[in-house]
XYZ file of C-alpha atoms in Angstrom:
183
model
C 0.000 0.000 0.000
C 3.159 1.975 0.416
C 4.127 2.093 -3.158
C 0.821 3.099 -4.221
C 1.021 6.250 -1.914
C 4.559 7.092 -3.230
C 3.663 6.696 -6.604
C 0.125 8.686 -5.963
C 2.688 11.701 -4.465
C 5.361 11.173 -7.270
C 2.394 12.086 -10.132
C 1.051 14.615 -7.604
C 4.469 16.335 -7.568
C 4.780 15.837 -11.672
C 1.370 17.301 -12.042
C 2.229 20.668 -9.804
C 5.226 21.089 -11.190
C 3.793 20.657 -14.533
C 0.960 23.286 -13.663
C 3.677 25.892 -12.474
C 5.720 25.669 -15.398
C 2.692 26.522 -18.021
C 1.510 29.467 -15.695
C 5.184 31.023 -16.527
C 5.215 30.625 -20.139
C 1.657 31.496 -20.334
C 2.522 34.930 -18.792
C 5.693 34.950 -20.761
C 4.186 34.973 -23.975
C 1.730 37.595 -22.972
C 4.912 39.386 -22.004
C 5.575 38.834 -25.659
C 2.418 39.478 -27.074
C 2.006 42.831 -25.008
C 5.680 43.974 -27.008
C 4.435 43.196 -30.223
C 1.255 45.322 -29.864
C 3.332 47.764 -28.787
C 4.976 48.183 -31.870
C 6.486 45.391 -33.972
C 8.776 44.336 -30.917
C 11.158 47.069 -30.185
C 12.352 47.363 -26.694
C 11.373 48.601 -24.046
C 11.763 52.651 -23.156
C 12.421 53.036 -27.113
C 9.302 54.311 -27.986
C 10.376 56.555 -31.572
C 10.059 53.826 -33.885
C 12.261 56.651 -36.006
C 13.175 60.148 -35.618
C 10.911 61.606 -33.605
C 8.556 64.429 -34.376
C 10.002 67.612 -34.828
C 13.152 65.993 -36.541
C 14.058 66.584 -40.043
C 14.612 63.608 -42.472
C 17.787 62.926 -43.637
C 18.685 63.423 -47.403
C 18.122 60.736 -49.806
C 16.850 59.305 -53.358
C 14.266 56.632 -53.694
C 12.402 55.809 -57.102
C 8.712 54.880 -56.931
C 7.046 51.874 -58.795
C 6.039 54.531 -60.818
C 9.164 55.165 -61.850
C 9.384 59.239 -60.325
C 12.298 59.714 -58.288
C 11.434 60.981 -54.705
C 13.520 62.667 -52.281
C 13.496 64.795 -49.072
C 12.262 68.188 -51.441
C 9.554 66.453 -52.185
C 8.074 65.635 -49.031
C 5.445 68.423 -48.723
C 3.422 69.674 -45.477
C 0.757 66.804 -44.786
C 2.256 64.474 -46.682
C 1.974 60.440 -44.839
C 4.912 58.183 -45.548
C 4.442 54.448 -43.819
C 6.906 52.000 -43.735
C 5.047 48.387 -43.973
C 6.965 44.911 -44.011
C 5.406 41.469 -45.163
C 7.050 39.367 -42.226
C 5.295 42.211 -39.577
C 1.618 40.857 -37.980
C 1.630 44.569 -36.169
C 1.906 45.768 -40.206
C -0.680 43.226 -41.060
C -2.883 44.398 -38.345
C -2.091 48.180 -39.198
C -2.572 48.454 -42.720
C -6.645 48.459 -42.697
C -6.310 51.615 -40.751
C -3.569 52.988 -42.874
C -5.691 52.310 -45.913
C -8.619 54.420 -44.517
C -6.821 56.966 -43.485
C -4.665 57.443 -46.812
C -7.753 57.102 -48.846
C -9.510 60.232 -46.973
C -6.419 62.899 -47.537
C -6.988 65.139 -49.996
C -4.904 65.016 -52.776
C -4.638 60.962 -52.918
C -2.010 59.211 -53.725
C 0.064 61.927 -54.208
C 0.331 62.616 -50.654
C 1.090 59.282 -48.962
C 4.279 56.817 -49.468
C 3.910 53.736 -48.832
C 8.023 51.822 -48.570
C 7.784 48.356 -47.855
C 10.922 46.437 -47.119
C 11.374 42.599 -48.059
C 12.161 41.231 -51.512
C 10.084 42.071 -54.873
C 8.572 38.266 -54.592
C 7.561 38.756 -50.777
C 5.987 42.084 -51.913
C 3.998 41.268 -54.845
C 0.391 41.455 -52.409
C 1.065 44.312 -50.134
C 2.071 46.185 -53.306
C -1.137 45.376 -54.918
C -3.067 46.328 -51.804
C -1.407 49.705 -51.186
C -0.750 50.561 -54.744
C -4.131 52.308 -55.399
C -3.713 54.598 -52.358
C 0.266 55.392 -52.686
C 3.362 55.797 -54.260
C 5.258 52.555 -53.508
C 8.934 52.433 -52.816
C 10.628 49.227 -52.141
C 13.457 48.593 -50.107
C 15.144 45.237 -49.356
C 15.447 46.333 -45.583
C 15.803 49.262 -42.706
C 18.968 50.029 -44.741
C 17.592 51.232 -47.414
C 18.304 55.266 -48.414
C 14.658 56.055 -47.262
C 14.865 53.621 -44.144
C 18.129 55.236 -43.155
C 16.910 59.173 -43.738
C 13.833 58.511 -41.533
C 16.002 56.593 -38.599
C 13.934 53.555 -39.072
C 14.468 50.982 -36.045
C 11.078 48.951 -36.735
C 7.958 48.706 -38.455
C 5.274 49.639 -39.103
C 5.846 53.326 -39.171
C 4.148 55.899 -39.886
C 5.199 59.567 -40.689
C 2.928 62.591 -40.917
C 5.579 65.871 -42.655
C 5.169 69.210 -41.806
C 7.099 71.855 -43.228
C 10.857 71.677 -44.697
C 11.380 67.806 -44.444
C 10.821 68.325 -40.760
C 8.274 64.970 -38.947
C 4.965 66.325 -37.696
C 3.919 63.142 -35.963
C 5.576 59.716 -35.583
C 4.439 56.277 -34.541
C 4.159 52.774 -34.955
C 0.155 53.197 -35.214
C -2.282 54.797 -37.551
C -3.966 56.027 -34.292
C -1.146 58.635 -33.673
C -2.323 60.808 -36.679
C -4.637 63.659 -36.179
C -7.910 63.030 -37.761
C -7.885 65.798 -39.986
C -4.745 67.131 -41.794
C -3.903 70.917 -42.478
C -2.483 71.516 -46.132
């Protein structure tokens, strides 16, 4: 009768120790999840996603799918440039709020950027999908010359300009934008 007691405590002990563990990686991957909401994972007490509002963007060069050359003279008062990535679920969850608010500014396309980063093939859908609402520019990664003028550390991003280059508003959500823009 003994045995059956030890045994009955052994899978008592395997059981509680069992339950323990999956209450820490259940909290550890809201830990996780919590980070990712907060902006596609960046750390901690680093809350500009790139330079922060009031900044002015570097120079640089970048050539639409359109084939028009864009650079930091061209970025006019009101204008939205986002920075989306394919590999990003924060993008993914984004990008129906981006497309609402980029379809209601006036001028249209015209006035919001859209740069995604990945490779042409990994593109090929969120191109399609943005295409109608901005001027694309893709760049293989936060390298890239528009990336690197806007102090890109993560995605998405999103950019309102005011005037001379300088960043009106910054942040990783669509939510950050005023709901009307002055021209």
């Amino acid at each position: 009768m003994s045995v059956l007691w030890a045994a009955l405590a052994i899978v008592f002990i395997i059981c509680l120790l069992n339950l323990v563990l999956t209450v820490a990686v259940i909290r550890r991957l809201r830990e996780h999840t919590e980070l990712i909401n907060r902006g596609g994972g960046h750390p901690p007490g680093q809350e500009e996603i790139t330079l922060p509002a009031g900044a002015r963007v570097g120079e640089f060069s970048a050539v639409t799918g359109d084939d028009r050359t864009v650079t930091r003279d061209d970025l006019r008062p009101g204008m939205l440039v986002a920075f989306f990535s394919p590999r990003c679920p924060t993008c993914e969850e984004q990008k129906p709020a981006f497309i609402r608010y980029a379809s209601g500014l006036p001028g249209g396309r015209d006035q919001v950027i859209a740069v995604l980063l990945g490779s042409p093939e990994e593109l090929g859908g969120l191109r399609e999908e943005l295409g109608g609402i901005a001027q694309i520019v893709i760049e293989g990664d936060v390298d890239g010359a528009m990336a690197a003028a806007f102090g890109l550390r993560g995605y998405p991003a999103f950019c309102l300009m005011g005037q001379d280059g300088v960043l009106q508003v910054t942040g990783f959500k669509v939510d950050v934008l005023p709901d009307s823009v002055a021209l």
